[in-house]
PDB file of C-alpha atoms in Angstrom:
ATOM      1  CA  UNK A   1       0.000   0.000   0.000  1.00 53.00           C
ATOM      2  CA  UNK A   2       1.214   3.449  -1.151  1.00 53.00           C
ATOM      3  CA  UNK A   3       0.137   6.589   0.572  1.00 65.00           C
ATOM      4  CA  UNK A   4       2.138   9.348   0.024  1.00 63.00           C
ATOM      5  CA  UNK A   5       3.011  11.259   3.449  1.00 78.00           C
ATOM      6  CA  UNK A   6       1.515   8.648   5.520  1.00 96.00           C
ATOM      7  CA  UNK A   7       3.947   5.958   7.353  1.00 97.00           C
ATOM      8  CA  UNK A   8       1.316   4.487   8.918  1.00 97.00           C
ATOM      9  CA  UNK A   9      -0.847   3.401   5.676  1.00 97.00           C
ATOM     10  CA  UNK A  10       2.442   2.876   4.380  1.00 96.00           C
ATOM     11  CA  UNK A  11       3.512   0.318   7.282  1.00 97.00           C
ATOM     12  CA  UNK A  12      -0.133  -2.156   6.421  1.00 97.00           C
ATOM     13  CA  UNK A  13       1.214  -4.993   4.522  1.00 95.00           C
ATOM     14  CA  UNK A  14      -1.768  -7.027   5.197  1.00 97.00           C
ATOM     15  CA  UNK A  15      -5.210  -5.952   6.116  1.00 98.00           C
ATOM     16  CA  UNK A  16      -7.123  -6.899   8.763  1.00 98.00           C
ATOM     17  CA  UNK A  17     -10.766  -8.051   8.119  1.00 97.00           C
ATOM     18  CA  UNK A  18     -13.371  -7.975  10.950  1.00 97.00           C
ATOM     19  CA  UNK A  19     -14.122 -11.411  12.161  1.00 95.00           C
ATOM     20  CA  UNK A  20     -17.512 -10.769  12.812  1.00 95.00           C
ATOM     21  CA  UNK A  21     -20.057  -7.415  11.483  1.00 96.00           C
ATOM     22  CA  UNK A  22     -20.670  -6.267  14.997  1.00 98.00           C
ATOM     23  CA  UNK A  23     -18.756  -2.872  16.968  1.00 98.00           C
ATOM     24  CA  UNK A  24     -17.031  -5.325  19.943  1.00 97.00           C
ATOM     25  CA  UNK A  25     -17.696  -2.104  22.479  1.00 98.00           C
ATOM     26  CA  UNK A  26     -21.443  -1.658  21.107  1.00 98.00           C
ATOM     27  CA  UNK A  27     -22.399  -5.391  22.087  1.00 98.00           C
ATOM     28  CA  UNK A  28     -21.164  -4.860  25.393  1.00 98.00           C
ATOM     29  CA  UNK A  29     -23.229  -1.866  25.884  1.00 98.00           C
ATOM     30  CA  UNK A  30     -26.317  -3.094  24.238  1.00 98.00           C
ATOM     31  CA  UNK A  31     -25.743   0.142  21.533  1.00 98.00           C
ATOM     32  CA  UNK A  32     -26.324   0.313  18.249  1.00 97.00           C
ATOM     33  CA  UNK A  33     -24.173   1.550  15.113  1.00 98.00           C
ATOM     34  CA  UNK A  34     -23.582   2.797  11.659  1.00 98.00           C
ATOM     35  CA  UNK A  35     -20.925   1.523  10.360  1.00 98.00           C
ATOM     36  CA  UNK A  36     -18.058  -0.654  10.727  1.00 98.00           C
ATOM     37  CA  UNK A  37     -13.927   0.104  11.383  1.00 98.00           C
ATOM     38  CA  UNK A  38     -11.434  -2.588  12.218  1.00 98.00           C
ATOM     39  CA  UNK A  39      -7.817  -1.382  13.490  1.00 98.00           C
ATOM     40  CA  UNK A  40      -4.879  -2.493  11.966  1.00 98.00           C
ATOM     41  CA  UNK A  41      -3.044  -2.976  14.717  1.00 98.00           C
ATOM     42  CA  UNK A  42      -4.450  -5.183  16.775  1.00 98.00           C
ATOM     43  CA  UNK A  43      -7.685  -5.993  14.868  1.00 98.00           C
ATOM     44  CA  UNK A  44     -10.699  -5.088  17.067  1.00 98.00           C
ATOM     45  CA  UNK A  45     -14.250  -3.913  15.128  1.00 98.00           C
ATOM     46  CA  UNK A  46     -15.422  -0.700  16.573  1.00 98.00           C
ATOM     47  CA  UNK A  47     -18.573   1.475  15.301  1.00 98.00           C
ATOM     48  CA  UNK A  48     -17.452   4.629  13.309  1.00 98.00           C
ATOM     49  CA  UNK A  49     -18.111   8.525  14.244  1.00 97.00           C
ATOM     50  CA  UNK A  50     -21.499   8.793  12.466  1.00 98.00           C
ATOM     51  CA  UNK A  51     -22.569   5.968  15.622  1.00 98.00           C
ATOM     52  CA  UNK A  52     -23.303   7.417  18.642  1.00 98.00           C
ATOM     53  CA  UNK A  53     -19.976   6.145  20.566  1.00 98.00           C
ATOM     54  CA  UNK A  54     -18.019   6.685  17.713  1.00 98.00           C
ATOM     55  CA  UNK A  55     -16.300   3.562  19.535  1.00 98.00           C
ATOM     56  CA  UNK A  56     -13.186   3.525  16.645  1.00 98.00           C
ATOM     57  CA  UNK A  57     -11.665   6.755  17.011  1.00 98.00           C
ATOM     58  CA  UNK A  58     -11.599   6.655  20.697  1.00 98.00           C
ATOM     59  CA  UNK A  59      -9.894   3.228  20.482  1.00 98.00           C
ATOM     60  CA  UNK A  60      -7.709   5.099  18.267  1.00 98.00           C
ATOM     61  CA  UNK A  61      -6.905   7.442  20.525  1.00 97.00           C
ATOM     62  CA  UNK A  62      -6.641   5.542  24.215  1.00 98.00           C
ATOM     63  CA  UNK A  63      -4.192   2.829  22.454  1.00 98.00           C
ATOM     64  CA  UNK A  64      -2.024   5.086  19.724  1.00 98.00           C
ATOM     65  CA  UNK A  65      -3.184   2.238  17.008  1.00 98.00           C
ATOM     66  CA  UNK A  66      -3.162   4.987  14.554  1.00 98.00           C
ATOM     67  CA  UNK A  67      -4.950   3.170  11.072  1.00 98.00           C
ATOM     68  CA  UNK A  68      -8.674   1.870  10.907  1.00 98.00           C
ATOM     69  CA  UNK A  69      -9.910  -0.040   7.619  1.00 98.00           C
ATOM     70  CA  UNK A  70     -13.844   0.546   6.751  1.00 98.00           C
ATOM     71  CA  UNK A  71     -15.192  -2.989   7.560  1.00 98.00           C
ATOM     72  CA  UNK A  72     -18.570  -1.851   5.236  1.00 97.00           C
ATOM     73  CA  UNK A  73     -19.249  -4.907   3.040  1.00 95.00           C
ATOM     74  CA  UNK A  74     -17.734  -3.701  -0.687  1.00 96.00           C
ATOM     75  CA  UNK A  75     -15.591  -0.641   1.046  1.00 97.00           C
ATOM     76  CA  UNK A  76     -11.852  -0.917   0.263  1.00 97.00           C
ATOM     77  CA  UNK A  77      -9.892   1.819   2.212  1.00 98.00           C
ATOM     78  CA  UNK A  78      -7.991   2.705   5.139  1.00 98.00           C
ATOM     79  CA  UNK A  79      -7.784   5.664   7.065  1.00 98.00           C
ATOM     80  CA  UNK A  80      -4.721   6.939   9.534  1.00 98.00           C
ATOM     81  CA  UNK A  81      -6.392   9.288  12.261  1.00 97.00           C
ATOM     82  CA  UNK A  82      -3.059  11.217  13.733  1.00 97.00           C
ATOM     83  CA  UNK A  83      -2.197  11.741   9.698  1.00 97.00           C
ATOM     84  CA  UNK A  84      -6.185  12.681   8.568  1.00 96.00           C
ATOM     85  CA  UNK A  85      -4.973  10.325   5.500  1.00 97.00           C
ATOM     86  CA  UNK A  86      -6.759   7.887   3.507  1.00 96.00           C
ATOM     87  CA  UNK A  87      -6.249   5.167   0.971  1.00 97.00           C
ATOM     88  CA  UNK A  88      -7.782   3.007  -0.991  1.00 96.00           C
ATOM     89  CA  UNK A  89      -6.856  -0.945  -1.799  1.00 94.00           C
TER      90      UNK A  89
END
């Protein structure tokens, strides 16, 4: 993966897929969500910031696992929130 300025996108060699279509946090919490990110670093599938606990970018942010990919059936991209890049692949 090529994303010019962004070491992080750069540094995926292999994406993580979400094991199962369900934000791990929003299960916990009985919450519902909008869409689907998994992190590339250590793989967990968290809701995005249109869902109310926007459960992805707080991982983000708590654990410095800087690169989500959409986990949206037919959605090919990853996005690197310290960076505010994005990529398709």
């Amino acid at each position: 993966m090529t994303n010019d300025g962004c070491a992080h996108i750069d540094g995926v060699t292999t994406v993580k897929h979400a094991k199962k279509h369900v934000c791990e946090e929003c299960v916990k919490i009985g919450a519902r969500w909008v869409h689907l990110r998994t992190c590339q670093s250590c793989g967990a599938t968290l809701c995005c910031d249109s869902s109310p606990n926007m459960h992805a970018s707080k991982h983000a942010r708590s654990t410095n696992h800087p690169v989500i990919a959409s986990a949206e059936p037919g959605e090919r991209w990853l996005y690197c929130y310290p960076d505010d890049a994005f990529s398709e692949y």
